[in-house]
PDB file of C-alpha atoms in Angstrom:
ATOM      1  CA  UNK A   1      95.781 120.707  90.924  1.00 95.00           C
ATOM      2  CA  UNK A   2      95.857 121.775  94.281  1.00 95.00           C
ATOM      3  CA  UNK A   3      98.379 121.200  97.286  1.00 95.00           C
ATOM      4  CA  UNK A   4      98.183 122.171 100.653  1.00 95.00           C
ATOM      5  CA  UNK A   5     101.752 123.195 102.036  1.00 96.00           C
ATOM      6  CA  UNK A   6     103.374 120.720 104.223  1.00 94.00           C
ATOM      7  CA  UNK A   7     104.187 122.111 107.958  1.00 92.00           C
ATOM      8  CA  UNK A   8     107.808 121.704 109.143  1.00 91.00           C
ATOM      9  CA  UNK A   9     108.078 121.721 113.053  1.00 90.00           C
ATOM     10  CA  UNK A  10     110.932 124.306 114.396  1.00 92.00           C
ATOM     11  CA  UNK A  11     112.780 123.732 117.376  1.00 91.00           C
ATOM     12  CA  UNK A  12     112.025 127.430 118.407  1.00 93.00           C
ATOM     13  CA  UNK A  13     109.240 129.746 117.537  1.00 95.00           C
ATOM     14  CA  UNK A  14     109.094 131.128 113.945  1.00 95.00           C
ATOM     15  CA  UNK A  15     109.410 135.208 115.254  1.00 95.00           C
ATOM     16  CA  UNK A  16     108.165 135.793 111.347  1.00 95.00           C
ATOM     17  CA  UNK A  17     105.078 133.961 111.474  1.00 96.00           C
ATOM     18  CA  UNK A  18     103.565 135.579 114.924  1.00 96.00           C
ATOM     19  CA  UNK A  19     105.572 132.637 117.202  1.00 96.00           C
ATOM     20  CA  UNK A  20     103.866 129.463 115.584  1.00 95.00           C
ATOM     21  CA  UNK A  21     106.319 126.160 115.739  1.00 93.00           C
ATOM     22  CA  UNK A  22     106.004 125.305 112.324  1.00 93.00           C
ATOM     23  CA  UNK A  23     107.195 126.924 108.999  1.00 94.00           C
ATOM     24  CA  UNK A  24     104.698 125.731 105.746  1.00 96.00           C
ATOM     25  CA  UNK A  25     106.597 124.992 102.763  1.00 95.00           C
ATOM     26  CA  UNK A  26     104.968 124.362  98.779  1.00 97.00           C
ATOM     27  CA  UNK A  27     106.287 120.425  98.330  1.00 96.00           C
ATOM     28  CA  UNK A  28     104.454 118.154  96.598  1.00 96.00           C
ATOM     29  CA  UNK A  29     105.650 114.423  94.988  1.00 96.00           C
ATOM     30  CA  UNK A  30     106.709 114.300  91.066  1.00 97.00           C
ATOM     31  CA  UNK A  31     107.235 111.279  89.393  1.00 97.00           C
ATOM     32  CA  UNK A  32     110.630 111.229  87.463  1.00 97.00           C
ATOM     33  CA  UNK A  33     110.207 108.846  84.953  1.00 96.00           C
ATOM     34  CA  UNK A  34     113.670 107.629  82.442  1.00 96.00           C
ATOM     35  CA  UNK A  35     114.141 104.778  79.917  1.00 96.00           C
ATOM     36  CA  UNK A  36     113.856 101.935  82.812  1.00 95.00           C
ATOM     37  CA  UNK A  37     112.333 103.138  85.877  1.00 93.00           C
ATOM     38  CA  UNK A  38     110.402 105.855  87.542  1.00 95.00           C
ATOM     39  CA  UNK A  39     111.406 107.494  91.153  1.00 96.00           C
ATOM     40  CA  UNK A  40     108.587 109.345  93.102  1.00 96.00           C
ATOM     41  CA  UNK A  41     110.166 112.309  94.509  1.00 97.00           C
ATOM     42  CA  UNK A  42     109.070 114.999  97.197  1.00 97.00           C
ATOM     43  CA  UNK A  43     110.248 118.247  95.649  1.00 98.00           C
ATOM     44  CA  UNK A  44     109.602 121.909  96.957  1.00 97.00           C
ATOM     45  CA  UNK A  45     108.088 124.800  94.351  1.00 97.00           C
ATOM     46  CA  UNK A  46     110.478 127.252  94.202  1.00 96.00           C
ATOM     47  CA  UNK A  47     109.438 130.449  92.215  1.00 93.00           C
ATOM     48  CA  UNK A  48     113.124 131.492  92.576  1.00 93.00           C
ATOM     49  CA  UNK A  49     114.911 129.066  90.701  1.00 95.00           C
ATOM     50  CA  UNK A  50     116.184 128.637  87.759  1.00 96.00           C
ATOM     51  CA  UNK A  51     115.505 124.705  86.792  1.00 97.00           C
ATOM     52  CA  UNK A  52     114.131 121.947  88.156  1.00 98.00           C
ATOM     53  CA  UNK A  53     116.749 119.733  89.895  1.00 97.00           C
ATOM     54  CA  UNK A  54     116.982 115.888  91.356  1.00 98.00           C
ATOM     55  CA  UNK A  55     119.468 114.458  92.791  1.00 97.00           C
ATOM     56  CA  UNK A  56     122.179 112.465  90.367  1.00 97.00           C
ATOM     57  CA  UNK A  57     121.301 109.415  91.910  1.00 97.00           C
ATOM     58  CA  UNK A  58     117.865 109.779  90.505  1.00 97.00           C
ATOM     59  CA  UNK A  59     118.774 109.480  87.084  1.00 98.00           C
ATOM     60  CA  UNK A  60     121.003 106.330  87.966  1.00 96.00           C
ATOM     61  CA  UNK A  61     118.090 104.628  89.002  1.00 96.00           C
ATOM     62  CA  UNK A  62     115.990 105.835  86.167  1.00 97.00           C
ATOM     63  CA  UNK A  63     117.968 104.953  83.448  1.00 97.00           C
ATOM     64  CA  UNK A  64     119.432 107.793  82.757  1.00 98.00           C
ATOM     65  CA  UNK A  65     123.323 107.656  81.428  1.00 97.00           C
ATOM     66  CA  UNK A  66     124.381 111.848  82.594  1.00 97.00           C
ATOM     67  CA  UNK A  67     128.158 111.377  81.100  1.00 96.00           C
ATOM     68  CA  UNK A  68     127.700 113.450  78.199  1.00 96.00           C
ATOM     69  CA  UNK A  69     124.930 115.283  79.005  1.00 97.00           C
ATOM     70  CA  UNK A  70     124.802 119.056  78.462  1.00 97.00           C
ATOM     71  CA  UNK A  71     125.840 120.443  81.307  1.00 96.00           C
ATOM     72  CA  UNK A  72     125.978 124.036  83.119  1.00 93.00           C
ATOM     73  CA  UNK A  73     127.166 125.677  86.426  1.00 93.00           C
ATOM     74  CA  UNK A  74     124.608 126.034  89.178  1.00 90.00           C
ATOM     75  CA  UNK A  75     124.571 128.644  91.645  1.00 88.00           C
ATOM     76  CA  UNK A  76     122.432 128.705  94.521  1.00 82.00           C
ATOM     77  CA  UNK A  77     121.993 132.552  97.158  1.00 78.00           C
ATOM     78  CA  UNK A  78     124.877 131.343  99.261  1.00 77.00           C
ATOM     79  CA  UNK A  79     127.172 131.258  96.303  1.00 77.00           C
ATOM     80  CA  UNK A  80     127.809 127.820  95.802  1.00 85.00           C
ATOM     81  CA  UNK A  81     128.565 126.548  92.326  1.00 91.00           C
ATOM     82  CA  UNK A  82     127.675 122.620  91.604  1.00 90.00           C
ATOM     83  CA  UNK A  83     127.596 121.738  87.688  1.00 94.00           C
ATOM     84  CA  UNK A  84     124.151 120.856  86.837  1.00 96.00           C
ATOM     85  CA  UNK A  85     124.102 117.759  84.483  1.00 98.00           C
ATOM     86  CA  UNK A  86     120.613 118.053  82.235  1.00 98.00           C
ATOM     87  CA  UNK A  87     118.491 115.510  80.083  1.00 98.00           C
ATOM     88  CA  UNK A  88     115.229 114.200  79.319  1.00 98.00           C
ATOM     89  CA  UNK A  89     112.884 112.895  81.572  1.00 98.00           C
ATOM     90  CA  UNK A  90     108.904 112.723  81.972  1.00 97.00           C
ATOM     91  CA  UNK A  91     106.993 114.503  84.977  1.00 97.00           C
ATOM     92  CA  UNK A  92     104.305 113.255  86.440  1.00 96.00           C
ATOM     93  CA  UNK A  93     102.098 114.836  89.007  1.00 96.00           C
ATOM     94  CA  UNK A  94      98.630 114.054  90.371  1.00 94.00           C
ATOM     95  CA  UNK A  95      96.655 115.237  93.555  1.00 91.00           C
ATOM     96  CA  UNK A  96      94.488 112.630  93.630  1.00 87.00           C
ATOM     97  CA  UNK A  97      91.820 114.486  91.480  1.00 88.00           C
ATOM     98  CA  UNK A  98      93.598 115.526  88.436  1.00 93.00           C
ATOM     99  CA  UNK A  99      96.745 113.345  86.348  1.00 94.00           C
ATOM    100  CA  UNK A 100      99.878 115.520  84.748  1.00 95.00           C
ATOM    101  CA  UNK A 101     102.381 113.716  82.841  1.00 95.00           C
ATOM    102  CA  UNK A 102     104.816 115.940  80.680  1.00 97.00           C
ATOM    103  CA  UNK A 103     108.335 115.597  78.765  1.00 97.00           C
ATOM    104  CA  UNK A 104     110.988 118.107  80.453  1.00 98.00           C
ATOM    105  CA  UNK A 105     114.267 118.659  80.172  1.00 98.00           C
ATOM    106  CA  UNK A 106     115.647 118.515  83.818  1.00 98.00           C
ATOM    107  CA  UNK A 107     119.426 119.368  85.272  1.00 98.00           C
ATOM    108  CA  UNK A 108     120.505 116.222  87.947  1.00 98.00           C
ATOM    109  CA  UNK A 109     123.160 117.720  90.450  1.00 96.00           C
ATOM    110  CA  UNK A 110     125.010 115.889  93.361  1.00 94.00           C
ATOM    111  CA  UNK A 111     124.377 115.576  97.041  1.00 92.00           C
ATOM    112  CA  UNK A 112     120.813 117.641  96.414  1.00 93.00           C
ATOM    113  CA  UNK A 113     118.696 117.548  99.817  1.00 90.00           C
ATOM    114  CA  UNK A 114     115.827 118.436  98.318  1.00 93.00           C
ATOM    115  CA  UNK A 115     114.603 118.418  94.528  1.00 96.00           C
ATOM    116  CA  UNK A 116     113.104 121.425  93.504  1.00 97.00           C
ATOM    117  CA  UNK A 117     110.676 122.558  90.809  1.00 98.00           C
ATOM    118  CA  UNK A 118     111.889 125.544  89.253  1.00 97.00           C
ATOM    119  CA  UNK A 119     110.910 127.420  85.938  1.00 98.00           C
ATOM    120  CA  UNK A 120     112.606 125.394  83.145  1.00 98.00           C
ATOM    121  CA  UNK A 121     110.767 122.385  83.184  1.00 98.00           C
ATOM    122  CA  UNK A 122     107.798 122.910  85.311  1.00 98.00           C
ATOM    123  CA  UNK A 123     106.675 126.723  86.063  1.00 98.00           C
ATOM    124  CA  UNK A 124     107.108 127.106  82.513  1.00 98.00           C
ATOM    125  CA  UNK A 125     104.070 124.617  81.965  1.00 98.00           C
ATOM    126  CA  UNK A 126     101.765 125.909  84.492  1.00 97.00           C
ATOM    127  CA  UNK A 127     100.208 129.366  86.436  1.00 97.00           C
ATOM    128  CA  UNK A 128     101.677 128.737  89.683  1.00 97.00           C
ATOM    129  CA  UNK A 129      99.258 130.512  92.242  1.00 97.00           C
ATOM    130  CA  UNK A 130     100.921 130.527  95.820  1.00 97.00           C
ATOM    131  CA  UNK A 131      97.959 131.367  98.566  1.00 98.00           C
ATOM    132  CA  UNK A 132      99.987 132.668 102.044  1.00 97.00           C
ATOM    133  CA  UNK A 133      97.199 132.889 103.901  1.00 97.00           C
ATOM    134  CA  UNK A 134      95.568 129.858 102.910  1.00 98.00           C
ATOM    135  CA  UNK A 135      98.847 127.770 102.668  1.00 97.00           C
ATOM    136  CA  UNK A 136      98.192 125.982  99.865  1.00 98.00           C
ATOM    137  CA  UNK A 137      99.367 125.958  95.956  1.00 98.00           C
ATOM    138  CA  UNK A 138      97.299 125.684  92.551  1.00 98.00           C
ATOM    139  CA  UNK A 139      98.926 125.039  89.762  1.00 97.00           C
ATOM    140  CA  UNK A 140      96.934 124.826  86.565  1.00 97.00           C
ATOM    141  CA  UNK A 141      98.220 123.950  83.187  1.00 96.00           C
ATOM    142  CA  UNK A 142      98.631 126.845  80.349  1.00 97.00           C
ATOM    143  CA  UNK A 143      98.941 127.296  76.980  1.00 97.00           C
ATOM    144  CA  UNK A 144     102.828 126.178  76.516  1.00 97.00           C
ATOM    145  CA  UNK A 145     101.862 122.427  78.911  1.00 96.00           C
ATOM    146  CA  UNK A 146     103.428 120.022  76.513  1.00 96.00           C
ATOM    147  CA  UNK A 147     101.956 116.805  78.378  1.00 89.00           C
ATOM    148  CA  UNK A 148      98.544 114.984  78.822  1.00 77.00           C
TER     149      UNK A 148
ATOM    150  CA  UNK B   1      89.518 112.218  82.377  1.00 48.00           C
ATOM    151  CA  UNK B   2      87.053 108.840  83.124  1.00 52.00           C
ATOM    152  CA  UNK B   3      85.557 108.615  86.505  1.00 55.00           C
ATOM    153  CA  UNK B   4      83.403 105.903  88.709  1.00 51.00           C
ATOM    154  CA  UNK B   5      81.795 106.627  91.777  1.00 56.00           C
ATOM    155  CA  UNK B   6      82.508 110.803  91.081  1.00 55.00           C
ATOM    156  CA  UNK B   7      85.957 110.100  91.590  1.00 58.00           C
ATOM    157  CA  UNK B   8      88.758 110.344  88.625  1.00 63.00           C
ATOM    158  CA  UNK B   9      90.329 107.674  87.494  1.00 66.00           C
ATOM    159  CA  UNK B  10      94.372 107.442  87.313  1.00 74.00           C
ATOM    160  CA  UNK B  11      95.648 106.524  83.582  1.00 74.00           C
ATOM    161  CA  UNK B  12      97.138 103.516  85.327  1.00 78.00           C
ATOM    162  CA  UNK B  13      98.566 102.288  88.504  1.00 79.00           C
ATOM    163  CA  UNK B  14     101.709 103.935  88.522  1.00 83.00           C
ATOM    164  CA  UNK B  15      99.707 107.321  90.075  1.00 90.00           C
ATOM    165  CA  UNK B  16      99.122 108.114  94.016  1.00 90.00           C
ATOM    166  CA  UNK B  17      96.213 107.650  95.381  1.00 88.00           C
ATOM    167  CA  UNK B  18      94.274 110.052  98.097  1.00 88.00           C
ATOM    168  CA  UNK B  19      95.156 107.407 100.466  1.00 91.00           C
ATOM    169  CA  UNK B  20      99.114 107.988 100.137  1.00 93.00           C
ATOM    170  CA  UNK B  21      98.136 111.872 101.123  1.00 91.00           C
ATOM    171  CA  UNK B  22      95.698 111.197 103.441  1.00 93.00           C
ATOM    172  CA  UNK B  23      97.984 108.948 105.370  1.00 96.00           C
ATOM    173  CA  UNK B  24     100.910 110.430 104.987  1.00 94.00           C
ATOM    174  CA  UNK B  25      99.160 113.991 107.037  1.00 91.00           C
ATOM    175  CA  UNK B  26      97.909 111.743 109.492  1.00 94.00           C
ATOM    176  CA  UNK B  27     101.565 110.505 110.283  1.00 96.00           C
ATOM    177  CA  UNK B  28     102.444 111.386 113.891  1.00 94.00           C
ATOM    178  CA  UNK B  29     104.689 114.269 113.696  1.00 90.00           C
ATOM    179  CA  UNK B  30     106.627 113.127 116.563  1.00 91.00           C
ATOM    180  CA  UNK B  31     108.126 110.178 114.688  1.00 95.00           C
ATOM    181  CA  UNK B  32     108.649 111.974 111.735  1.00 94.00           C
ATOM    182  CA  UNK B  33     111.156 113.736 113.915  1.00 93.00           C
ATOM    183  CA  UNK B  34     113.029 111.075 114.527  1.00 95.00           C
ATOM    184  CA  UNK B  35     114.208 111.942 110.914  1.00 96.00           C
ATOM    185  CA  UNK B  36     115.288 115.529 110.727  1.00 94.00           C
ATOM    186  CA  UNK B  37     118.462 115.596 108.658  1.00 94.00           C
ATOM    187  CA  UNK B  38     118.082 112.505 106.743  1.00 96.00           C
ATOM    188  CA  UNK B  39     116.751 111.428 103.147  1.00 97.00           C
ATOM    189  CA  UNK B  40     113.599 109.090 104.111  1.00 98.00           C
ATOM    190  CA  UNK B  41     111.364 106.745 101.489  1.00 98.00           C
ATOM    191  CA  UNK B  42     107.825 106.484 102.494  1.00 98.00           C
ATOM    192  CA  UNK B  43     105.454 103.627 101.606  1.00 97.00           C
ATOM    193  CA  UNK B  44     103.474 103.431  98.505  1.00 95.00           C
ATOM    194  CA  UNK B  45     100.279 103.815 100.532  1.00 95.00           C
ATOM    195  CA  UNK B  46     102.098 107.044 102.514  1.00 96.00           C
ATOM    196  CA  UNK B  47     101.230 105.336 106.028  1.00 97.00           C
ATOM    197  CA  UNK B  48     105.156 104.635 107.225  1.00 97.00           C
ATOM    198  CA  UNK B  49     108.747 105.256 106.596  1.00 98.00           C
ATOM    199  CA  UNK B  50     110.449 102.162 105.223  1.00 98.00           C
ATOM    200  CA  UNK B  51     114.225 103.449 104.651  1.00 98.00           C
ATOM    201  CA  UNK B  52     116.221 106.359 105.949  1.00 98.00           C
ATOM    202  CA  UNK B  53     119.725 107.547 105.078  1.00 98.00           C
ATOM    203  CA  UNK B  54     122.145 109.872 105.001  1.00 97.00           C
ATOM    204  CA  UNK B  55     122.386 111.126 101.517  1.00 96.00           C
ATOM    205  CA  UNK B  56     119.479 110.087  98.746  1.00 96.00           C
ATOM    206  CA  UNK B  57     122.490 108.455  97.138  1.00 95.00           C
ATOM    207  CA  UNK B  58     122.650 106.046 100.396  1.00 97.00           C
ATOM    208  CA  UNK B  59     118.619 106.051 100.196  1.00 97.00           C
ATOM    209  CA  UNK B  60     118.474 104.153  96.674  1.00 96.00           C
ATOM    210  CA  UNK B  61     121.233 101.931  97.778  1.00 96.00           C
ATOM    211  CA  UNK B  62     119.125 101.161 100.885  1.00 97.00           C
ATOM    212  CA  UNK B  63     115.972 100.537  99.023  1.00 97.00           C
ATOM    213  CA  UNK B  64     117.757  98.368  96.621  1.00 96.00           C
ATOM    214  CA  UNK B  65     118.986  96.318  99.387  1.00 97.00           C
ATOM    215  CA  UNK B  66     115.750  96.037 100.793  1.00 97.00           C
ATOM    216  CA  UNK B  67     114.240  94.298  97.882  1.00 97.00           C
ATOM    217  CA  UNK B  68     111.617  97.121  97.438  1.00 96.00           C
ATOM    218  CA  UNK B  69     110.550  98.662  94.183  1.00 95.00           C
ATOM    219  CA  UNK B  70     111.783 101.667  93.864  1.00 94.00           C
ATOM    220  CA  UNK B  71     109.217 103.320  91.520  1.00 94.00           C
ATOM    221  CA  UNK B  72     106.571 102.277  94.225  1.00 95.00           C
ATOM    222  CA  UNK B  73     108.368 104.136  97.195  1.00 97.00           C
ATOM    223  CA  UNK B  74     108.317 107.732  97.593  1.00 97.00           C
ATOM    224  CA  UNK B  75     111.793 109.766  98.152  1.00 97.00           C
ATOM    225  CA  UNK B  76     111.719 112.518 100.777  1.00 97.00           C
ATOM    226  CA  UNK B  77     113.659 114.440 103.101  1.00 96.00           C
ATOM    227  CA  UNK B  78     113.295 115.855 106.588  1.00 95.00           C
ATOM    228  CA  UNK B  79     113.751 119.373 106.804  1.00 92.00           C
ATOM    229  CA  UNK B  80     116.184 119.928 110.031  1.00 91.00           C
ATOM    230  CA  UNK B  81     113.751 121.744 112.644  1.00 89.00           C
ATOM    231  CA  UNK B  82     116.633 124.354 113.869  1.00 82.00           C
ATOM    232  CA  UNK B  83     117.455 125.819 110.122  1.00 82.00           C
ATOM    233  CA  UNK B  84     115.686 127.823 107.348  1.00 84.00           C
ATOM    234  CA  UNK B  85     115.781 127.277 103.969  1.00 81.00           C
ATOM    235  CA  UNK B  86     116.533 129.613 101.197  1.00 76.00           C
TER     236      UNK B  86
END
């Protein structure tokens, strides 16, 4: 599958990127599918993180009951803590050319702005190839993809 | 994976289509603005914004209200054009 990364305007010039108004970021829509429902959800590919993480009301609207679910501390670079709450869920991910749907264990944490795609549960089950200068991200299925 | 026409065909019709991609670049950038800061749920079909809130908790609660489905909506956020993300 391959995504192009989705341009952000700036209010100011980007003095890292030669002055453009725009910073290009790897996001691309998952499907977070529970027991009742599924919620398609814009999340960003971060090669830097840990887990993947939704938002808590995701699983609410999925299905998915989070009060005794194993749960861990999450830190992010600005050393905030938030506890992570994890469970079961299937991931599903298309481009339009090619289908992905795969179980994962994912953590749900509150007041998330955006969901990311981290190692456990999703760069575990594919290369991740990020092209800078093309802006755009390939992610292709190896031998540990548990899905269809 | 079956295809007609040379183009793949989705397991079922829970999948997005090209046209939810395709519309959603073609959104005027301008209006997505309007935005910045706040959870957002685009259309099914990617070609407009059909509830906006403060927090994605708000968001659901919107789109419940609304009487939309929310497995056929797509959950977003607008990145805030003066910050970087890390």
């Amino acid at each position: 599958m391959r995504f192009s990364y989705t341009p952000f305007k700036t209010q100011t010039p980007v003095i890292s990127l030669g002055g453009r108004s725009s910073r290009p970021r790897p996001v691309v829509c998952v499907g977070v599918v529970g027991p009742v429902n599924a919620n398609p959800v814009d999340a960003v590919i971060d090669s830097g993180s840990d887990e993947t993480l939704f938002d808590e009301s995701v699983a609410l609207s999925i299905g998915i009951d989070l009060t005794n679910a194993p749960a861990c501390p999450c830190g992010s670079i600005l050393d905030q803590i938030v506890t992570a709450r994890f469970a079961n869920v299937t991931l599903r991910m298309t481009d339009g050319i090619e289908f992905r749907e795969w179980p994962a264990w994912v953590g749900f944490v509150p007041n998330l702005r955006r969901s990311v795609l981290g190692f456990g549960g999703f760069q575990q089950f594919f290369t991740t190839t990020l092209y800078g200068d093309d802006e755009i991200v390939e992610l292709v299925v190896n031998r540990l993809y548990p899905g269809i | 994976m079956d295809s007609a026409n040379g183009k793949p065909l989705a397991p079922d019709n829970n999948w997005l289509t090209t046209e939810f991609f395709e519309n959603r670049r073609k959104f005027p950038e301008a209006e997505l603005m309007k935005y910045a800061g706040k959870h957002i749920a685009w259309s099914w079909d990617g070609s407009q914004i059909v509830a906006s809130a403060d927090s994605m908790q708000e968001l659901h609660e919107q789109v419940n209200a609304l009487g939309l489905d929310s497995s056929r909506v797509v959950y977003s956020y607008v990145d805030r054009p003066d910050a970087i993300y890390v």
